[in-house]
Short mmCIF file of C-alpha atoms in Angstrom, two decimals:
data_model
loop_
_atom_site.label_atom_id
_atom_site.label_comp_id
_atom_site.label_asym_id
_atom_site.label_seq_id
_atom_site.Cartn_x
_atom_site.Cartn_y
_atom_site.Cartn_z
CA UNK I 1 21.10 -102.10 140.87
CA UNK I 2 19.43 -101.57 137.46
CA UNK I 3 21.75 -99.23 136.42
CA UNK I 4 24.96 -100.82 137.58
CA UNK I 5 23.39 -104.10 135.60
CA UNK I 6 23.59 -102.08 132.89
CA UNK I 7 27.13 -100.26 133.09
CA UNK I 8 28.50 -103.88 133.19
CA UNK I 9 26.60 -105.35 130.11
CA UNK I 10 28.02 -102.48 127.98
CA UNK I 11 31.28 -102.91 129.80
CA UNK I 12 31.19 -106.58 128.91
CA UNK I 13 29.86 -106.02 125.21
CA UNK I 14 32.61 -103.42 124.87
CA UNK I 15 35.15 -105.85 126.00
CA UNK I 16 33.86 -108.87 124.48
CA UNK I 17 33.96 -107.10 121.16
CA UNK I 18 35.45 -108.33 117.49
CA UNK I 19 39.25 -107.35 118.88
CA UNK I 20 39.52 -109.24 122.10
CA UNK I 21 37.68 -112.30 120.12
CA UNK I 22 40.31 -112.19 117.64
CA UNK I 23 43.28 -111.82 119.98
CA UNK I 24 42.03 -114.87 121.91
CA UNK I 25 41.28 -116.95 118.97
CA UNK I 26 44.27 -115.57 116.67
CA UNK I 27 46.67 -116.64 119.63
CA UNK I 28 45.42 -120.10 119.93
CA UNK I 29 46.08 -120.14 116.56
CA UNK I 30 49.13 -118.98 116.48
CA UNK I 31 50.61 -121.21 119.26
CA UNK I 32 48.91 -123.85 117.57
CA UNK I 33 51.16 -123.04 114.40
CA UNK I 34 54.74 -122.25 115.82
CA UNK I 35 54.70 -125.11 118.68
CA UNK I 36 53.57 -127.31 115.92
CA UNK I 37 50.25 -128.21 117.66
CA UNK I 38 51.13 -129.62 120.66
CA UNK I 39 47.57 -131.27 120.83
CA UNK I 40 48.98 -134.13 118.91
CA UNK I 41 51.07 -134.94 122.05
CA UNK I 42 47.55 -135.76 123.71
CA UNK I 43 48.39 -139.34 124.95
CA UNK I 44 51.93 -138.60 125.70
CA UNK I 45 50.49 -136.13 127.97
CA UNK I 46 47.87 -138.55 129.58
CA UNK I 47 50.76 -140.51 130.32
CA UNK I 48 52.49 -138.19 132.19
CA UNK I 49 49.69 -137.66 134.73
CA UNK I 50 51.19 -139.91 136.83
CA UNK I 51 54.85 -139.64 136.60
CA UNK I 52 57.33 -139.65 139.21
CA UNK I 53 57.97 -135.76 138.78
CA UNK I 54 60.79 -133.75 139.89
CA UNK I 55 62.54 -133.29 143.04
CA UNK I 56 61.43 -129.31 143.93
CA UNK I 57 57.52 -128.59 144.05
CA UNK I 58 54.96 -128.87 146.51
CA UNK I 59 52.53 -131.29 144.36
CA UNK I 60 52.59 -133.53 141.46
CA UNK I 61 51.55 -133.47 138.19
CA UNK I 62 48.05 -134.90 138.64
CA UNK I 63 47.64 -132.42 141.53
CA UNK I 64 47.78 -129.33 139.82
CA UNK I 65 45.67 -130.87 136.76
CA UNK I 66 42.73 -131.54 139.59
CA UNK I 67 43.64 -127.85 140.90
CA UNK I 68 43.13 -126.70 137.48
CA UNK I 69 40.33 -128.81 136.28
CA UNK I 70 38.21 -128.11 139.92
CA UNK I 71 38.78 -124.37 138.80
CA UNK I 72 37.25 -124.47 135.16
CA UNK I 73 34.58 -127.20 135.55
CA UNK I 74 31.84 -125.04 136.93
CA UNK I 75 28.82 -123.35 136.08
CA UNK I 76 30.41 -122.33 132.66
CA UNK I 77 30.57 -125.91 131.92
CA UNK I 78 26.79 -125.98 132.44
CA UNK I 79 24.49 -122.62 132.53
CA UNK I 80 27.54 -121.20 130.52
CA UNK I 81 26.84 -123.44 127.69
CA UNK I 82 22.86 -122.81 127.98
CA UNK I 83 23.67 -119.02 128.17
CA UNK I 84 26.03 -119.21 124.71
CA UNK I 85 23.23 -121.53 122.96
CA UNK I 86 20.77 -118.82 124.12
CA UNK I 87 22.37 -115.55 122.90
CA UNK I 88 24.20 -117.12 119.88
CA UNK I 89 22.17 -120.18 119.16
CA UNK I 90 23.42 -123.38 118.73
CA UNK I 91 26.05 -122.81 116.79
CA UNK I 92 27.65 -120.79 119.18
CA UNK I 93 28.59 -124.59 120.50
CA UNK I 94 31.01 -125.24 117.75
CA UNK I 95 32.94 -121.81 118.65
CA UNK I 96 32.98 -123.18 122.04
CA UNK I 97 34.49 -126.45 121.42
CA UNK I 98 37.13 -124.90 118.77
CA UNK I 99 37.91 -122.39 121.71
CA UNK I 100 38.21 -125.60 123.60
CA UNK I 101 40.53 -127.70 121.19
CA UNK I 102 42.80 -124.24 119.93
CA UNK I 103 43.01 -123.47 123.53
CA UNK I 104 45.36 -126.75 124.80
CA UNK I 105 47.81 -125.12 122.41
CA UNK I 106 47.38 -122.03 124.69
CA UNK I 107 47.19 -123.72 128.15
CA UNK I 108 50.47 -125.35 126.88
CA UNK I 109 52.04 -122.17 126.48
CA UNK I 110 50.95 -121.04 129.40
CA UNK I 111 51.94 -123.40 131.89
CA UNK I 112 54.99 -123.85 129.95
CA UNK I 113 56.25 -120.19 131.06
CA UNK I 114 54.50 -120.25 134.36
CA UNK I 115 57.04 -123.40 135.20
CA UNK I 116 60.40 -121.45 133.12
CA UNK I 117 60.25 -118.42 135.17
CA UNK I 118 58.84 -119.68 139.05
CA UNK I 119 60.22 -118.43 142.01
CA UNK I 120 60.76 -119.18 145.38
CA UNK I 121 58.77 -115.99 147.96
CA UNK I 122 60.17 -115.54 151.39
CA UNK I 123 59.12 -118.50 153.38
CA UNK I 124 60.98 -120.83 150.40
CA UNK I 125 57.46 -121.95 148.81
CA UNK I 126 57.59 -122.26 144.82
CA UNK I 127 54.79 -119.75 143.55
CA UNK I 128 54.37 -118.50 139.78
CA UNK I 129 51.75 -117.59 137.04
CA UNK I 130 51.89 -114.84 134.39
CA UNK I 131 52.58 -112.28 136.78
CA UNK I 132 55.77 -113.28 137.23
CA UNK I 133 56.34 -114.46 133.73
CA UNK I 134 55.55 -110.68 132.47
CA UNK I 135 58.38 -109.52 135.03
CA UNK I 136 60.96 -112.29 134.79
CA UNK I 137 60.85 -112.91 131.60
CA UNK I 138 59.36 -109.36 129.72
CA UNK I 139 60.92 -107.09 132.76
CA UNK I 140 57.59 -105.59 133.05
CA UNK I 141 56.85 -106.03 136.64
CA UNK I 142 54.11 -103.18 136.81
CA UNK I 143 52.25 -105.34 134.11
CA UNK I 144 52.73 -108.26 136.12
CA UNK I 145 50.79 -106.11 138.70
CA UNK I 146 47.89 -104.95 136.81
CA UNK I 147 47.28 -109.00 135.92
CA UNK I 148 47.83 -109.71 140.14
CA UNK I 149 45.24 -107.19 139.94
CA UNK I 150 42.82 -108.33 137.54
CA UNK I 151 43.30 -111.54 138.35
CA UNK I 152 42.45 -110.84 142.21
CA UNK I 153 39.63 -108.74 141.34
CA UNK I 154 38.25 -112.02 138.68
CA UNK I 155 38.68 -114.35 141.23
CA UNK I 156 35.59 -112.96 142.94
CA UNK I 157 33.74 -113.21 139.85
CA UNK I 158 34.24 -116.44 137.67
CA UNK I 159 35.79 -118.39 140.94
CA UNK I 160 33.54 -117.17 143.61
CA UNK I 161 29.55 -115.25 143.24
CA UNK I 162 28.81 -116.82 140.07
CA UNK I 163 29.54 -120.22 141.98
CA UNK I 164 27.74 -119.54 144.58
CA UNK I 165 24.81 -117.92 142.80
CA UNK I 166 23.80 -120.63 140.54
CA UNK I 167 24.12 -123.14 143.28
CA UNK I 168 21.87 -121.04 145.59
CA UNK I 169 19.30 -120.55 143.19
CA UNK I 170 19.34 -124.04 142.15
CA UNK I 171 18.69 -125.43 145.31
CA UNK I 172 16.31 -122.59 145.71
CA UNK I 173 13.94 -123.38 142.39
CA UNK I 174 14.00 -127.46 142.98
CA UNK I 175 14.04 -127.68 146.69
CA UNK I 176 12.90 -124.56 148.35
CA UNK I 177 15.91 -124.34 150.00
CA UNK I 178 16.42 -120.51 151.36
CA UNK I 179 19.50 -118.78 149.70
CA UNK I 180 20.88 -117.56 153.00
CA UNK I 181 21.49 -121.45 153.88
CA UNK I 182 22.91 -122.17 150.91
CA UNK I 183 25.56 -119.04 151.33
CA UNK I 184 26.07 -120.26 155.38
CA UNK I 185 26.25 -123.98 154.16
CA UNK I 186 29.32 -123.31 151.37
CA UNK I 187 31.32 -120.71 153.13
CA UNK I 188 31.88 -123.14 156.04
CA UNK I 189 32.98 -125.34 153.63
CA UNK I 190 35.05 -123.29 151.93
CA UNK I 191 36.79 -121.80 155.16
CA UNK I 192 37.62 -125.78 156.57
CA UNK I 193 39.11 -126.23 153.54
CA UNK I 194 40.65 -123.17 152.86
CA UNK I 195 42.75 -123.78 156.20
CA UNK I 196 44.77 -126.54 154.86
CA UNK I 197 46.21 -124.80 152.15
CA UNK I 198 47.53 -126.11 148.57
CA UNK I 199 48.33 -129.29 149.74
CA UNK I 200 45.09 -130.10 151.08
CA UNK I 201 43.10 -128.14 148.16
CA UNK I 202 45.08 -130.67 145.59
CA UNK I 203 43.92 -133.83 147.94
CA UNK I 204 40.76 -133.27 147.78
CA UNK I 205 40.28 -132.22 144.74
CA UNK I 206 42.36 -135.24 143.57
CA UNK I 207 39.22 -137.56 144.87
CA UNK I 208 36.70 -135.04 144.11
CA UNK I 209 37.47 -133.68 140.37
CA UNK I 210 37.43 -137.16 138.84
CA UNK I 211 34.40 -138.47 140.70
CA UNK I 212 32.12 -135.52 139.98
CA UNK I 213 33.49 -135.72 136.30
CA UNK I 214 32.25 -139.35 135.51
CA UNK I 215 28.80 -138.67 137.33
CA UNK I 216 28.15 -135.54 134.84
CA UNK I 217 29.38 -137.37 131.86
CA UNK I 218 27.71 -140.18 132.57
CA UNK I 219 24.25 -138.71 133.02
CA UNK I 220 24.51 -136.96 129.89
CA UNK I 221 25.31 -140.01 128.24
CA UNK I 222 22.33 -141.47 129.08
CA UNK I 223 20.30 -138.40 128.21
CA UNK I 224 21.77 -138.69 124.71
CA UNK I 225 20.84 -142.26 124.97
CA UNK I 226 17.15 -141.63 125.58
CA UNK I 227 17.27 -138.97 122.80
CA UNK I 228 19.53 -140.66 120.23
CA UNK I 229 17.49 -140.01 117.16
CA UNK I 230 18.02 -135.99 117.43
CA UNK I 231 22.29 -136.39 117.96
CA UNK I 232 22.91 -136.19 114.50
CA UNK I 233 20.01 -133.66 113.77
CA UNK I 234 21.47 -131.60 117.00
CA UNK I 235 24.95 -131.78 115.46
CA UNK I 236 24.70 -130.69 111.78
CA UNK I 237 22.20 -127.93 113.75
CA UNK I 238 25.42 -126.22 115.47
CA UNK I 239 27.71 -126.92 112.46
CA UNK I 240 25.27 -124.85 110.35
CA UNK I 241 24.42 -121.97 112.41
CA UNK I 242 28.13 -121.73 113.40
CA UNK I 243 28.35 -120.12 109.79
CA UNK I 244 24.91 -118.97 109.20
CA UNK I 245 23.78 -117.73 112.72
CA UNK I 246 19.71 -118.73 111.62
CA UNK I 247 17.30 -119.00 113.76
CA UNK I 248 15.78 -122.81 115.13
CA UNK I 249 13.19 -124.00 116.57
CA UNK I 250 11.36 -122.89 120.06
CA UNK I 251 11.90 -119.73 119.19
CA UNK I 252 15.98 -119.28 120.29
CA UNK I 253 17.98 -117.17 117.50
CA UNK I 254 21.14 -116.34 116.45
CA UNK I 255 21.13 -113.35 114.22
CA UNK I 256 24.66 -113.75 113.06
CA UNK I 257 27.68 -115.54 113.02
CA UNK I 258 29.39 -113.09 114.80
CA UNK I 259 27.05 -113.25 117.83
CA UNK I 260 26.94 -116.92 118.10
CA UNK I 261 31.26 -116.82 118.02
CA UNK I 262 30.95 -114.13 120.41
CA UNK I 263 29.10 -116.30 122.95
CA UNK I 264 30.77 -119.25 122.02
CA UNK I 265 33.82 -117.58 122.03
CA UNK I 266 33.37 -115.80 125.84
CA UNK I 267 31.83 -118.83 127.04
CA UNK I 268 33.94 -121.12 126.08
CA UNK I 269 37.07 -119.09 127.52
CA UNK I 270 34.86 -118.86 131.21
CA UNK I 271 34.86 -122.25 130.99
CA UNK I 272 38.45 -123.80 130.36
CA UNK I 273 40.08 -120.21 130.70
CA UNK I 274 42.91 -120.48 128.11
CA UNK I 275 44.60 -117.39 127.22
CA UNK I 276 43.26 -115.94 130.56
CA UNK I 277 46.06 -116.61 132.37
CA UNK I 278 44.67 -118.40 135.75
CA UNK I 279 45.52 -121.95 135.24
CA UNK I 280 49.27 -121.64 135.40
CA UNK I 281 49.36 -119.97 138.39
CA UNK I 282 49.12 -123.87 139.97
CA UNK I 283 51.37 -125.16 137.21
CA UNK I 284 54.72 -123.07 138.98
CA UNK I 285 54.79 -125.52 142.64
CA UNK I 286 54.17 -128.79 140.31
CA UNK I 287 57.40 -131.23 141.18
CA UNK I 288 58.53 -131.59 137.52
CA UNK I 289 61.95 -132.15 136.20
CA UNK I 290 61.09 -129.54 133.26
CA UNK I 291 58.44 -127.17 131.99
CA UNK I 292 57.36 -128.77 129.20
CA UNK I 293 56.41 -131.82 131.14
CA UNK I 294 54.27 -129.73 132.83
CA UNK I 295 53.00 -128.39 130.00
CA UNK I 296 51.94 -131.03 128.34
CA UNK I 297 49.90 -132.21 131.07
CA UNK I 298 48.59 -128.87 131.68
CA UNK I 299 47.21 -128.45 127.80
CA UNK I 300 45.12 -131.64 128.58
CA UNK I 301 42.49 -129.15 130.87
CA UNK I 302 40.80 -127.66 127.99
CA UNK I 303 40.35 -131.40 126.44
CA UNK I 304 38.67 -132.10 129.49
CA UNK I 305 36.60 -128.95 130.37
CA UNK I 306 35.68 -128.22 126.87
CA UNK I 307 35.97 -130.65 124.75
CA UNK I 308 34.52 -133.36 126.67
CA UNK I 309 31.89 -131.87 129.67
CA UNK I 310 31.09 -128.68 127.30
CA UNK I 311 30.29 -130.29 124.23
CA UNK I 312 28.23 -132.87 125.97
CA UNK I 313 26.21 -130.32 127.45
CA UNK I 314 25.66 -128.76 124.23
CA UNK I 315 24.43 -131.61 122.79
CA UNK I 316 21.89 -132.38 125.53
CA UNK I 317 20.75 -128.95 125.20
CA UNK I 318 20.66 -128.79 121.56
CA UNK I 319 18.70 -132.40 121.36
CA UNK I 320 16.24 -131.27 124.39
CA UNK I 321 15.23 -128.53 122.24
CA UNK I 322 14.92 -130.63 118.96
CA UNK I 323 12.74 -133.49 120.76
CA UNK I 324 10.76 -130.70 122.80
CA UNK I 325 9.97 -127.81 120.85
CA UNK I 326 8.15 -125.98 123.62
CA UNK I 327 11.76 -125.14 125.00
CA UNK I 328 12.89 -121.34 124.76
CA UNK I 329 14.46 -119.23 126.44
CA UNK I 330 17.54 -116.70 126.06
CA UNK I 331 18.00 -116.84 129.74
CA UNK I 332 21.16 -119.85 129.86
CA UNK I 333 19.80 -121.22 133.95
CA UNK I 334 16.03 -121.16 133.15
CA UNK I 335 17.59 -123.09 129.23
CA UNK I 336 19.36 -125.21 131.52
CA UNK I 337 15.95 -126.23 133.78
CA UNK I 338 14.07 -126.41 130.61
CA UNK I 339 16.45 -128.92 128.91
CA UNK I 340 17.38 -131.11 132.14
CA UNK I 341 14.09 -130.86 133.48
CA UNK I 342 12.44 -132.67 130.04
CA UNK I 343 13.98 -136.05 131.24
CA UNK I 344 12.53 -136.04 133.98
CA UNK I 345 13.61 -136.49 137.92
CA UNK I 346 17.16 -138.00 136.53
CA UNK I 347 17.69 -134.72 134.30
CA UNK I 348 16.59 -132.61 137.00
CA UNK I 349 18.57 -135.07 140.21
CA UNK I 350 21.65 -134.70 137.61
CA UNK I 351 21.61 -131.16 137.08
CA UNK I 352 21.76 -130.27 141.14
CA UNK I 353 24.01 -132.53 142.01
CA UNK I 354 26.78 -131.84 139.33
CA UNK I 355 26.17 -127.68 139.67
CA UNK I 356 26.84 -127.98 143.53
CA UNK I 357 30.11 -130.07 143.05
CA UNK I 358 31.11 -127.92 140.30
CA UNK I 359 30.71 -124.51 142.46
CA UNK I 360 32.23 -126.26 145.43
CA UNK I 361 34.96 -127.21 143.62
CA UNK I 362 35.42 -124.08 141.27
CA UNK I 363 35.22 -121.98 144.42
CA UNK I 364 38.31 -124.08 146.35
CA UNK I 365 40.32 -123.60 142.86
CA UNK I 366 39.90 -120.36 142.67
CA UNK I 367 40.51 -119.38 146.03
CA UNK I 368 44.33 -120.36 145.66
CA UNK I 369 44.76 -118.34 142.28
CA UNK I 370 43.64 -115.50 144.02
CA UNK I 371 45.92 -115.62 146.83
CA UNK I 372 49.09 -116.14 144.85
CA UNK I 373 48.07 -113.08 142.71
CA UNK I 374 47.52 -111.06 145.99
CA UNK I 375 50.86 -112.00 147.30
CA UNK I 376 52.53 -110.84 144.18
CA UNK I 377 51.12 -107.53 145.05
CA UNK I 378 51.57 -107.61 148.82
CA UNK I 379 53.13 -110.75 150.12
CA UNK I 380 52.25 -113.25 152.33
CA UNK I 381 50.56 -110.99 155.24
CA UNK I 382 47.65 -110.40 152.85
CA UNK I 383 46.99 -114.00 152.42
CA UNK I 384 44.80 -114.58 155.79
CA UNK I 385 42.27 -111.06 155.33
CA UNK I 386 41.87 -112.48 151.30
CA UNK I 387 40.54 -115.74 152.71
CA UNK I 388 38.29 -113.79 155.07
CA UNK I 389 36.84 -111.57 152.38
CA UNK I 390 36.79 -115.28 150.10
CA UNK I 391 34.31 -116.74 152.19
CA UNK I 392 32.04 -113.38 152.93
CA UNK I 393 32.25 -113.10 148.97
CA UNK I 394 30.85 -116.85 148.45
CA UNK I 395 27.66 -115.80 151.01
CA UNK I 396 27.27 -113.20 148.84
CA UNK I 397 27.06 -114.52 145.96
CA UNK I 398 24.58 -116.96 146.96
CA UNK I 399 22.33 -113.83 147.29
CA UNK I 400 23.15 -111.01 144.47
CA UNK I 401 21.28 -110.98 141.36
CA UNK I 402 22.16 -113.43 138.47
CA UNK I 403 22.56 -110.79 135.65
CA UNK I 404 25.14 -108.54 137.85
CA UNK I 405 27.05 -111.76 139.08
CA UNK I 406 27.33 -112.46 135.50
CA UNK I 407 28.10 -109.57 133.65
CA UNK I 408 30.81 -108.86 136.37
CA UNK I 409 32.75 -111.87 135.87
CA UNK I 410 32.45 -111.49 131.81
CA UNK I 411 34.80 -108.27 132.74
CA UNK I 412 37.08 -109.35 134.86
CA UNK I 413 37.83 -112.09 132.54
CA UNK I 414 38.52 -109.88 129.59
CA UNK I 415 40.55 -107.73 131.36
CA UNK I 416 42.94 -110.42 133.05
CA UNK I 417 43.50 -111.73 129.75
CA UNK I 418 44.78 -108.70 128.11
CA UNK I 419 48.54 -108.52 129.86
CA UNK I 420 48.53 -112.37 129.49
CA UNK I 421 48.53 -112.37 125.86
CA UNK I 422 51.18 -109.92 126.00
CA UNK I 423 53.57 -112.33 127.65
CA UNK I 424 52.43 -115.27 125.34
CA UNK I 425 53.52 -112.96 122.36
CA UNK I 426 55.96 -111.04 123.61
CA UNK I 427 57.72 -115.15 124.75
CA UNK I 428 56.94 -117.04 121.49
CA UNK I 429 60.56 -117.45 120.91
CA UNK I 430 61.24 -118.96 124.38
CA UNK I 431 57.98 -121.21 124.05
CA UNK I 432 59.52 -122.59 120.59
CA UNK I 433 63.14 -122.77 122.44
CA UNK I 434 61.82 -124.84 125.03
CA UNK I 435 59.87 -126.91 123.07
CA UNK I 436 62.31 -127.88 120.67
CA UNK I 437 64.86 -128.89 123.29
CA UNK I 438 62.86 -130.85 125.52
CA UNK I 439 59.77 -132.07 123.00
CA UNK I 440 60.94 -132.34 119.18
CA UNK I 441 64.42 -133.36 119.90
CA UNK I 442 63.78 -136.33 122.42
CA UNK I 443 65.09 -135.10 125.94
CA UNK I 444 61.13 -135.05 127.55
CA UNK I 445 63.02 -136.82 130.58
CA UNK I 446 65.70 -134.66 131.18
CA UNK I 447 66.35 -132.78 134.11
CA UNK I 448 66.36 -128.69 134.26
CA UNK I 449 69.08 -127.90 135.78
CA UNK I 450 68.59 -123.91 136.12
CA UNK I 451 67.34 -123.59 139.46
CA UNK I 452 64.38 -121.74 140.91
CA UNK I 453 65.86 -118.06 142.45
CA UNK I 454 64.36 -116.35 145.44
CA UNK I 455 61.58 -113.35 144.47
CA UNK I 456 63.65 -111.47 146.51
CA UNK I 457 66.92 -111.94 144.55
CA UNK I 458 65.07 -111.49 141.52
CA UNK I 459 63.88 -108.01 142.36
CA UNK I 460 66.98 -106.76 143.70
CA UNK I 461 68.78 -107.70 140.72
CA UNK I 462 65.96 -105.95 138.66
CA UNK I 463 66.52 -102.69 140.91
#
């Protein structure tokens, strides 16, 4: 175990080095630039939310933002955060949040193509996501396959063990509850749920997202509250040692700049997963009467995830730390204990209660990415034995050690994004195309009128 441990911390500082960084960041910024920052559009896209949609789709615009949202609100939202402050320090906060506010240009983008270039597999159901965009629209179907791949193989890392690990060991440390009833306890869940398919995974996490949402931000709003006079201290602390990477008090440090961007960076991408290429995959069987619609609402996820929940857990980290200097540790869950726990039975009742709704949720979001990128590879028939090995892989998690479960999922993540950025590169001139006919030039109503062709027809064509 030690020595696995190890291959994938190397793996994931090799990955996570200065190139992917820059890729990540220098294509947020570059969609940011030539769509002519679609973040602008923010309360258009808040109005769309609830729109009457299109006629072909399987759910509605809201649905696939709860889809979306129940996938990145998770333990990166939370221990993430804590983990970022303690490798990077708290500056690696403010890398976080830009992630978070360069990243709606990406999400855009994203969704955007997911929604141009859908398709219809053999039992007439609408599927997408950048494996189809990298063969539809690049004609590079065996690249579309390595991201089915990677994406299938991440699933089990961001979506499912790390879920399932910090809830088990959270329950563990405050209540004594054993992990192996934690593991039984979830993958029932997950399996009823699982049952119902994308329909009933967008119901419930219709109800579900929101609700959790307010609780969180609500309870860290009173935390701030209760610590008010260290907010501003706590914020010119991460604007500072975003550039200067110095250490601060209770003993965390960030040696550098570039450390604290590189787990502010990572972190932030775990958490709201723009550029990563996951999100979209739910944005293809929206009912909307054109991609950028869908788009727009799509690019408000990262507002939401990273923005909003992210930064506030920053800030009660960061302030926690200020008003109790007897707080360090590099490890982000025990930083996460530490901070919560200083408020007392709220902190601690909060911090339980929003990690198991997150992992729940994460875990049913995640489940349905994984599938679609599995039946890009194989079809439906590999849909039911995925779901099988979903739920043994959530018991497992609830039992594998915290480092691996990490350091895995920091992998997978890197290496799904790779082929995505291709597409978002290599399709810059159809992003801007879109854009301006539907978005700069007034026709955000109209109808697309292109159709959605059968996989089938599509690959016949091709060969």
């Amino acid at each position: 175990m030690d020595t696995l441990d190890l291959w994938l911390r190397q793996g994931s500082s090799f990955l996570w080095g200065y190139i992917l960084l820059f890729c990540l960041l220098g294509t947020h910024l570059y969609l940011t630039i030539i769509l002519r920052a679609p973040q602008r559009h923010l309360w258009t896209s808040l109005k769309l939310y609830f729109g009457k949609g299109g006629a072909a789709g399987e759910i509605s615009h809201f649905g696939a933002l709860m889809v979306s949202l129940a996938a990145n609100i998770g333990t990166g939202n939370v221990i993430g955060v804590a983990g970022a402050v303690g490798l990077g320090g708290p500056g690696a906060i403010f890398w976080c949040w830009l992630t978070g506010v360069l990243g709606m240009s990406t999400r855009y983008a994203e969704a955007l193509l997911s929604s141009r270039y859908r398709v219809r597999d053999e039992e007439g159901v609408i599927v997408g996501g950048p494996m189809y965009v990298l063969a539809r629209g690049l004609n590079a179907p065996r690249l579309g396959a390595l991201f089915a791949v990677f994406t299938a193989i991440a699933a089990f890392g961001i979506g499912n063990v790390t879920q399932g690990n910090s809830a088990a060991g959270r329950l563990y440390e405050t209540f004594g509850v054993p992990t192996w009833i934690t593991g039984t306890a979830l993958s029932a869940l997950v399996a009823a749920v699982l049952l119902g398919g994308l329909r009933r995974i967008a119901g419930i996490c219709a109800v579900f997202v929101p609700a959790m949402a307010v609780v969180y931000i609500a309870g860290c709003c009173y935390i701030l509250c209760v610590q008010a006079d260290y907010i501003l201290p706590a914020i010119r602390l991460i604007l500072d040692q975003a550039f200067t990477g110095q250490g601060m008090a209770g003993g965390l440090f960030g040696s550098s700049m570039m450390i604290a961007m590189r787990a502010g960076v990572s972190r932030g991408l775990f958490s709201n997963e723009a550029g990563m290429g996951s999100s979209p995959i739910v944005s293809a069987p929206v009912c909307t009467p054109n991609p950028v619609q869908q788009a727009l609402v799509s690019s408000t996820g990262p507002f939401w995830d990273t923005v909003v929940i992210c930064s506030l857990t920053g800030l009660v980290i960061v302030t926690s730390i200020l008003a109790h200097p007897d707080i360090s540790s590099s490890d982000g869950e025990r930083l996460t204990l530490l901070a919560f726990g200083k408020i007392g039975w709220f902190g601690s009742s909060l911090l339980t209660i929003s990690l198991l709704t997150f992992v729940t949720s994460t875990v049913l979001g995640w489940s349905y990415f994984g599938e679609r990128a599995l039946q890009y590879l194989g079809g439906r028939r590999w849909i039911l034995p995925y779901r099988t090995l979903w739920v043994a892989a959530v018991y497992l998690g609830c039992t594998t050690k915290s480092s691996i479960v990490w350091n895995f999922a920091d992998c997978a993540n890197a290496l799904m994004a790779l082929p995505n950025l291709v597409s978002l590169a290599g399709l810059s001139g159809v992003l801007v195309a879109e854009t301006r006919h539907y978005l700069w030039q007034g026709r955000l109503n109209e109808a697309d009128t292109r159709g959605i062709p059968t996989w089938r027809a599509v690959r016949k064509k091709r060969d």
